[in-house]
mmCIF file of C-alpha atoms and ligand atoms in Angstrom:
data_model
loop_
_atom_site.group_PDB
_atom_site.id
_atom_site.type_symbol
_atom_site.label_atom_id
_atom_site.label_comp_id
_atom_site.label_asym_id
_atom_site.label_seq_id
_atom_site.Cartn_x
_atom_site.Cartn_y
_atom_site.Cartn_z
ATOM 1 C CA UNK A 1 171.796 -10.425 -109.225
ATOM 2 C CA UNK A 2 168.940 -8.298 -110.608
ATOM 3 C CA UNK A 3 165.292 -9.952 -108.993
ATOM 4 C CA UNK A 4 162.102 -8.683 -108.924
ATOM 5 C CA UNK A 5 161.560 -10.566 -106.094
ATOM 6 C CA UNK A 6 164.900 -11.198 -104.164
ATOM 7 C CA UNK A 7 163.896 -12.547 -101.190
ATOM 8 C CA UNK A 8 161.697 -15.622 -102.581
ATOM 9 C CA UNK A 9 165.626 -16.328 -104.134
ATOM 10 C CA UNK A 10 167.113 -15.335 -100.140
ATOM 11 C CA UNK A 11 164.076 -17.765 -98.737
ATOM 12 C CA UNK A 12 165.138 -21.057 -100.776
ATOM 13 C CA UNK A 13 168.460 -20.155 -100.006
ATOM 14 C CA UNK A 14 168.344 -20.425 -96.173
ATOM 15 C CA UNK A 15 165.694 -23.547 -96.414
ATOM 16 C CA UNK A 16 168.532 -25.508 -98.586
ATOM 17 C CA UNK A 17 171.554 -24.248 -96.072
ATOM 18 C CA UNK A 18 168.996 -24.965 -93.340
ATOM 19 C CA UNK A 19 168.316 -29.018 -94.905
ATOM 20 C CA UNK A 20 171.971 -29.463 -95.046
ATOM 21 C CA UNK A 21 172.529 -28.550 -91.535
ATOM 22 C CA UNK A 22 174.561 -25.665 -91.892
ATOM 23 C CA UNK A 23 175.761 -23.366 -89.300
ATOM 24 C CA UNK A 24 173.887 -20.448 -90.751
ATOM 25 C CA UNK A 25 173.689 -16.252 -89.766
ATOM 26 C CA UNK A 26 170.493 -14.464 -90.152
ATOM 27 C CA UNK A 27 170.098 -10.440 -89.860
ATOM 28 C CA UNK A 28 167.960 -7.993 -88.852
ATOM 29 C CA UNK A 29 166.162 -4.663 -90.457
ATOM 30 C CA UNK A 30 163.152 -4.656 -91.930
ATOM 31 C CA UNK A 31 164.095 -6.063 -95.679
ATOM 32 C CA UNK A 32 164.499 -9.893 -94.712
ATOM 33 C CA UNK A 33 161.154 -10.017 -92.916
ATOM 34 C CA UNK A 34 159.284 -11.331 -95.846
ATOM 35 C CA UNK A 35 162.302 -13.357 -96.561
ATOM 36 C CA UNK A 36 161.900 -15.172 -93.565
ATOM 37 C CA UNK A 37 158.267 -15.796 -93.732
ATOM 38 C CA UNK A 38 158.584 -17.373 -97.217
ATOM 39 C CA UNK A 39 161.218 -19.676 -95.480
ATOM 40 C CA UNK A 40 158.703 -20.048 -92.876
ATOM 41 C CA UNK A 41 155.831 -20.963 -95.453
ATOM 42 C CA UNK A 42 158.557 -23.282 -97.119
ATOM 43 C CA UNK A 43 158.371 -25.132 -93.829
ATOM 44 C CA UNK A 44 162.110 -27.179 -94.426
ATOM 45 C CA UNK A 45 163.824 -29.432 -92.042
ATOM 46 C CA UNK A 46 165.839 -26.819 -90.067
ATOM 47 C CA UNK A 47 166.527 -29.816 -87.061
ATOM 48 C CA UNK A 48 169.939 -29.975 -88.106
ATOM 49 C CA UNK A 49 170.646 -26.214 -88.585
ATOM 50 C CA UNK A 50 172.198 -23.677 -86.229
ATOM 51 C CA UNK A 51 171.222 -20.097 -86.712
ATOM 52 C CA UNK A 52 173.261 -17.456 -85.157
ATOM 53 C CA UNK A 53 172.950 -13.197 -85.879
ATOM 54 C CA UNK A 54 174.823 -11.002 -87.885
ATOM 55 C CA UNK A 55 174.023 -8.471 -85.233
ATOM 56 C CA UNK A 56 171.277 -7.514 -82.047
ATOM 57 C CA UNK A 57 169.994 -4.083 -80.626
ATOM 58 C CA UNK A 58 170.715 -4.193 -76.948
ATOM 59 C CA UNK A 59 166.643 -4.337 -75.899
ATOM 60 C CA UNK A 60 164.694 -7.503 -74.299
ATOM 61 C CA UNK A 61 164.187 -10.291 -77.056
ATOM 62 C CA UNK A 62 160.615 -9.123 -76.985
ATOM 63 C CA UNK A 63 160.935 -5.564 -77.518
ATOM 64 C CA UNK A 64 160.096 -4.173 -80.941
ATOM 65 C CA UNK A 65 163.653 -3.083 -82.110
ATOM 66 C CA UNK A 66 165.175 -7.003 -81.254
ATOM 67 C CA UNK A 67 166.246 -8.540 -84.497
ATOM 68 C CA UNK A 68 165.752 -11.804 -82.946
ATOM 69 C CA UNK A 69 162.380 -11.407 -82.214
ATOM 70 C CA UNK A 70 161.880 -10.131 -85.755
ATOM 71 C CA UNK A 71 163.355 -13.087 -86.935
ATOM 72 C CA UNK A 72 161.954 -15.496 -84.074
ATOM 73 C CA UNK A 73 157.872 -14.116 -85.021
ATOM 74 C CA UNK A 74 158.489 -14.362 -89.147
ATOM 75 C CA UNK A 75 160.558 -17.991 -89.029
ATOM 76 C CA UNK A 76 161.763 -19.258 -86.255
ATOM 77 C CA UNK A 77 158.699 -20.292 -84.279
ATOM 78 C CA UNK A 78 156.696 -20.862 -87.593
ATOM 79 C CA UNK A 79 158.991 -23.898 -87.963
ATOM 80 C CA UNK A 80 157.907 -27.233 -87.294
ATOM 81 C CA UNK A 81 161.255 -28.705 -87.226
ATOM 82 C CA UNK A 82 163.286 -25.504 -85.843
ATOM 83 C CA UNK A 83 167.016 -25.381 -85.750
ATOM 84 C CA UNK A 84 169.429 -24.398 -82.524
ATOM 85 C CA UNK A 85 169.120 -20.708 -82.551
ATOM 86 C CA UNK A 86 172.158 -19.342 -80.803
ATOM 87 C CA UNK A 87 170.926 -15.580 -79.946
ATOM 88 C CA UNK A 88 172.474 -12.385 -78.863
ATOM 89 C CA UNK A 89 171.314 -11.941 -75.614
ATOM 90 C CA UNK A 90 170.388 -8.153 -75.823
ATOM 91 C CA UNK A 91 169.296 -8.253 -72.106
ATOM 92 C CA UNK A 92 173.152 -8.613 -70.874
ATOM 93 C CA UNK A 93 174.823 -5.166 -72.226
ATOM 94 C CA UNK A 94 176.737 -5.224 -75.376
ATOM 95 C CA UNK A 95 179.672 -5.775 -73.456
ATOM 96 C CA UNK A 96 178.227 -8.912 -71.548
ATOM 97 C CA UNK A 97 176.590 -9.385 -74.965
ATOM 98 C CA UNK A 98 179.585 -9.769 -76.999
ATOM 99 C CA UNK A 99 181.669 -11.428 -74.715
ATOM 100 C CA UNK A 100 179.185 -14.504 -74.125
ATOM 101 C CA UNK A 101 178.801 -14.698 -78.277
ATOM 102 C CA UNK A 102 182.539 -14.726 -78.763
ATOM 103 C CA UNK A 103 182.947 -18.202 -76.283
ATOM 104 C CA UNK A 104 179.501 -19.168 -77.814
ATOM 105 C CA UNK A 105 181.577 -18.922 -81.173
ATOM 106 C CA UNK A 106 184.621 -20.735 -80.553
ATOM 107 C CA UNK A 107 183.066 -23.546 -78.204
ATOM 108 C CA UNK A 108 180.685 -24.501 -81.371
ATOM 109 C CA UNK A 109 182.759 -23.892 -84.173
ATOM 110 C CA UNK A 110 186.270 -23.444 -82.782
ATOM 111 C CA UNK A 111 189.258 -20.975 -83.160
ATOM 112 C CA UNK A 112 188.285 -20.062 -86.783
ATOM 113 C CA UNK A 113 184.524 -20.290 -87.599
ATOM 114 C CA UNK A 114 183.482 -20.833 -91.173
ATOM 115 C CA UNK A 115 179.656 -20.231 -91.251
ATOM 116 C CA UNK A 116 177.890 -22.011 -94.238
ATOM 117 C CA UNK A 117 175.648 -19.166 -95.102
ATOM 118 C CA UNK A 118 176.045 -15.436 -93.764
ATOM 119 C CA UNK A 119 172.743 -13.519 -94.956
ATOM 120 C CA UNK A 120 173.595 -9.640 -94.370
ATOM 121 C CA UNK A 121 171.017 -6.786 -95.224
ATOM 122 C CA UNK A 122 173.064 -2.999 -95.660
ATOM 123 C CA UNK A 123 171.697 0.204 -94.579
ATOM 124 C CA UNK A 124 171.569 3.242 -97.054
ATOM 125 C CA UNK A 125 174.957 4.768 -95.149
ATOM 126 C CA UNK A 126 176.259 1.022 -96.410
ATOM 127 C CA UNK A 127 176.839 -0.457 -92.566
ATOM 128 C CA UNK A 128 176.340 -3.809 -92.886
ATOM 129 C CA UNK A 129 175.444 -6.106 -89.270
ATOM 130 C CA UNK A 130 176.323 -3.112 -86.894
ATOM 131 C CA UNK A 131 179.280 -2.546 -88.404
ATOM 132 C CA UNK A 132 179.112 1.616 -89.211
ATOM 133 C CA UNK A 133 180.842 3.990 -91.355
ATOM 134 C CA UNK A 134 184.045 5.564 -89.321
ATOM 135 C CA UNK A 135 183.537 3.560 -86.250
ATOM 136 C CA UNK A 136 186.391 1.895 -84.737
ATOM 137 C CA UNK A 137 184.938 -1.611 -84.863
ATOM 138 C CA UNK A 138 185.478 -1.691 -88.412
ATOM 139 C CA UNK A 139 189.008 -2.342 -87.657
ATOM 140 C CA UNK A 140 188.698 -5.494 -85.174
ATOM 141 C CA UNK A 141 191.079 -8.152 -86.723
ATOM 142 C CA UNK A 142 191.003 -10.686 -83.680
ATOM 143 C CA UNK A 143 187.804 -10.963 -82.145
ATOM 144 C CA UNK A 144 184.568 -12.677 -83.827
ATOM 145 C CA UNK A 145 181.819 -10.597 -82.012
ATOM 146 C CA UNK A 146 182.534 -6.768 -80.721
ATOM 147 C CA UNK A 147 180.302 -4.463 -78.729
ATOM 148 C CA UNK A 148 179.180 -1.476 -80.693
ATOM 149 C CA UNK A 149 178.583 1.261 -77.825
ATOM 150 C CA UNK A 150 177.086 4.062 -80.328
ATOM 151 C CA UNK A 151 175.399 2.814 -83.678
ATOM 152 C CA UNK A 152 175.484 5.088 -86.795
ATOM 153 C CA UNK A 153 171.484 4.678 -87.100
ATOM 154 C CA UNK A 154 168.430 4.035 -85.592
ATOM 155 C CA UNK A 155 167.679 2.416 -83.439
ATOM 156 C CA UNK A 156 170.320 4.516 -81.204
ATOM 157 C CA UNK A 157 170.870 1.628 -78.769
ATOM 158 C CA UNK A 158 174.505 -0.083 -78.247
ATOM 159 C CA UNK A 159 174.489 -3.096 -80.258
ATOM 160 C CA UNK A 160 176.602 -6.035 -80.416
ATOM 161 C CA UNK A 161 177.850 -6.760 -84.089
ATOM 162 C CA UNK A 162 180.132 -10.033 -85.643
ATOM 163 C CA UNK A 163 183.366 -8.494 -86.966
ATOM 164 C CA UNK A 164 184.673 -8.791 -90.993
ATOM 165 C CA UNK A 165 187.310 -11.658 -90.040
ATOM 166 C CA UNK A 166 184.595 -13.784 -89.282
ATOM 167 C CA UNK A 167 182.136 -12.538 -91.512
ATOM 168 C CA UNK A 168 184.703 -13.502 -94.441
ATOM 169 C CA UNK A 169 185.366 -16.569 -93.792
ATOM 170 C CA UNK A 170 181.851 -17.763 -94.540
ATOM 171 C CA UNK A 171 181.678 -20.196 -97.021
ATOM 172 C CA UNK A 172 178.707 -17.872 -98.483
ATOM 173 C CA UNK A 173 177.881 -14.277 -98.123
ATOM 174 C CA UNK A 174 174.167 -13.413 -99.223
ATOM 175 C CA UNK A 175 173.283 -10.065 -99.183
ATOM 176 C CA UNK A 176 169.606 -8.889 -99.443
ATOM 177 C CA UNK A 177 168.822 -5.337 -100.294
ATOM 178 C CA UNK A 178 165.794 -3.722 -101.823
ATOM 179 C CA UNK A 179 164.728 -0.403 -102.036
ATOM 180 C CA UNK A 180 165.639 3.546 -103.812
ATOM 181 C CA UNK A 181 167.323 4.599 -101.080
ATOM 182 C CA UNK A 182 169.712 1.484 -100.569
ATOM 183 C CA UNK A 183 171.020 2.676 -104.780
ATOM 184 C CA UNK A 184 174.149 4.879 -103.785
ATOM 185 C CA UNK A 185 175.056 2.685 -101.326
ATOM 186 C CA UNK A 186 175.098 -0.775 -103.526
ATOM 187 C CA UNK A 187 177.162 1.353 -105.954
ATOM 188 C CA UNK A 188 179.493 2.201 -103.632
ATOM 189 C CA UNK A 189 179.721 -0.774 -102.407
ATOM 190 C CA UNK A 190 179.511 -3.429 -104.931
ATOM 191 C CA UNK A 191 181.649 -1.231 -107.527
ATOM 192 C CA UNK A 192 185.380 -2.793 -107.962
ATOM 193 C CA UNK A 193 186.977 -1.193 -106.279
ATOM 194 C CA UNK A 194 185.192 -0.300 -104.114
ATOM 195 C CA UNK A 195 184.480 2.746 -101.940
ATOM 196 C CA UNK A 196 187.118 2.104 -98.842
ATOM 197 C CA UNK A 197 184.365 4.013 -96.687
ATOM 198 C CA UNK A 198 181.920 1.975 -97.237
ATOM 199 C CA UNK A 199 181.275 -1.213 -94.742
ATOM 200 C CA UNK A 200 179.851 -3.210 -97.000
ATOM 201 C CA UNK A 201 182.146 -2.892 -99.339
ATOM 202 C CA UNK A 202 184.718 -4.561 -97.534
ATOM 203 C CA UNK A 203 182.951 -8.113 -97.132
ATOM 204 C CA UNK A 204 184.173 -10.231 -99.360
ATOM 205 C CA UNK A 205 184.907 -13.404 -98.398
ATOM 206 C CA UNK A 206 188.627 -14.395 -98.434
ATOM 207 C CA UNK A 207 187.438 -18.366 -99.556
ATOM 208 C CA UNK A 208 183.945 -18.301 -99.991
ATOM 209 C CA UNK A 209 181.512 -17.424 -102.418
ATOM 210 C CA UNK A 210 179.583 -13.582 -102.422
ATOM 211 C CA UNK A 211 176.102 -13.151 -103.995
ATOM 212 C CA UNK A 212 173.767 -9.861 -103.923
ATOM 213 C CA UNK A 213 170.047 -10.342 -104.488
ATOM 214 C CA UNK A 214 168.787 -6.440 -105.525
ATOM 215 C CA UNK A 215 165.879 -5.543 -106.822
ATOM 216 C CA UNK A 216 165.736 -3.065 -109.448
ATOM 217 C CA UNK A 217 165.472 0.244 -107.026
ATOM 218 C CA UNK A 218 168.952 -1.191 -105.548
ATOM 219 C CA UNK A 219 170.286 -2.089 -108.440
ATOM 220 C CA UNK A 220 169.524 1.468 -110.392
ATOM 221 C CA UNK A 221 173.011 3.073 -109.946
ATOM 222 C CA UNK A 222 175.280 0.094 -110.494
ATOM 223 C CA UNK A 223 177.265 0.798 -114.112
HETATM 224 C C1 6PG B 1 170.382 -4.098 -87.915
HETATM 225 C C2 6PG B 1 170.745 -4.897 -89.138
HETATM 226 C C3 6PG B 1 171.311 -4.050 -90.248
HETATM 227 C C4 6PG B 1 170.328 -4.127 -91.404
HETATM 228 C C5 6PG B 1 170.393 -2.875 -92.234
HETATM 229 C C6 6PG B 1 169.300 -2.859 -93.274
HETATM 230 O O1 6PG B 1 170.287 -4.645 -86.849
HETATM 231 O O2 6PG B 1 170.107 -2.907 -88.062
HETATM 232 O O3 6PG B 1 171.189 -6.141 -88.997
HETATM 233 O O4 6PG B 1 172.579 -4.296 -90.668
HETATM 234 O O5 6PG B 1 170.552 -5.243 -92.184
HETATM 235 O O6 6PG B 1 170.256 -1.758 -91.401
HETATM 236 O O7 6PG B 1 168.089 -2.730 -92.612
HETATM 237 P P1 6PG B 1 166.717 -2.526 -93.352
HETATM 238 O O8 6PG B 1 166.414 -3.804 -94.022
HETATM 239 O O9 6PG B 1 165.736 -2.217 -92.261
HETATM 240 O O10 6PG B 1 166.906 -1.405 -94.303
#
């Protein structure tokens, strides 16, 4: 849907996933920031929540380029009631990274997780998490969280990304995008069908529900 201002919509989205203590994935880039701080400012009861990551930049949790501390400085510890935050531990290696999410995974939510909410952002090449046009972990059909040894985009650090089996079995897929430059992509993507090449285009969840907050720069291509 068309917004002028998606991410208010995004914000009371994760506050009412959050108050029903939902198992619920937040993502990096720069477009949810002010989506996350209006969650902040909403101040919900995220006690009962889990929040996990779509995807991390193998740096410190402190460094700059870390989507959880992106997401840790606009909502996380603004919260008065916070929820578990289960992170990606970009400290370990993507390898050590991926592995230790993939047990985190199935010990909390067993052999076939179902997130409540998935929140996903897309680049203007259409990745989505760090999954990346042409890149082999596009394909993974088994495992829930892969390491991604060379991203498509900057930041060119490994990263450690969750995988489409998991990602579509959400119960809900959000995606936030805003922005000119994200236009071709959202066509390409969010056309039926649509464009084979591009990641995003291939999340859609196999029970679950998909919505796509645009603005009107996104949105400007779609027919
Ligand atoms: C990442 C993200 C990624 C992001 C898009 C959009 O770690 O890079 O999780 O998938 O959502 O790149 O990012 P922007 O909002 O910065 O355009």
């Amino acid at each position: 849907m068309v917004l002028e201002d998606p991410g208010a919509a995004v914000a009371d989205r994760l506050t009412e996933a959050a108050e029903r203590g939902g198992h619920i994935v937040i993502t990096g880039g720069s477009t949810p920031r002010s989506a996350y701080a209006r969650a902040a400012a909403h101040n919900g009861d995220w006690s009962g929540a889990t929040v996990w990551f779509s995807d991390e930049r193998m740096v410190p949790r402190d460094h700059p380029d870390s989507n959880f501390a992106m997401a840790d400085q606009a909502l996380l510890s603004r919260l008065t009631n916070p929820p578990r935050v289960m992170r990606m531990q970009g400290e370990l290696g993507a390898d050590a990274a991926a592995g230790a999410y993939e047990a985190a995974l199935r010990e909390h939510l067993g052999g076939s997780p179902r997130f409540d909410l998935v929140l996903l952002g897309m680049g203007p090449d259409s990745h989505v998490a760090s999954l990346f046009p042409g890149k082999p972990e596009l394909d993974e059909t088994r495992r829930f969280a892969v390491a991604v040894p060379i991203a498509g985009m900057e930041p060119q650090v490994p990263r450690v990304t969750l995988t489409f089996p998991v990602l579509n079995a959400a119960h809900d897929v959000d995606f936030l995008v805003a922005g000119a430059d994200k236009a071709d992509a959202i066509a390409r993507a969010f056309t039926e069908p649509p464009d084979p090449e591009a990641p995003a285009g291939r999340v859609r969840p196999d029970h679950g529900s998909l919505l796509v907050f645009l603005d009107e720069a996104a949105a400007s291509r779609l027919q």
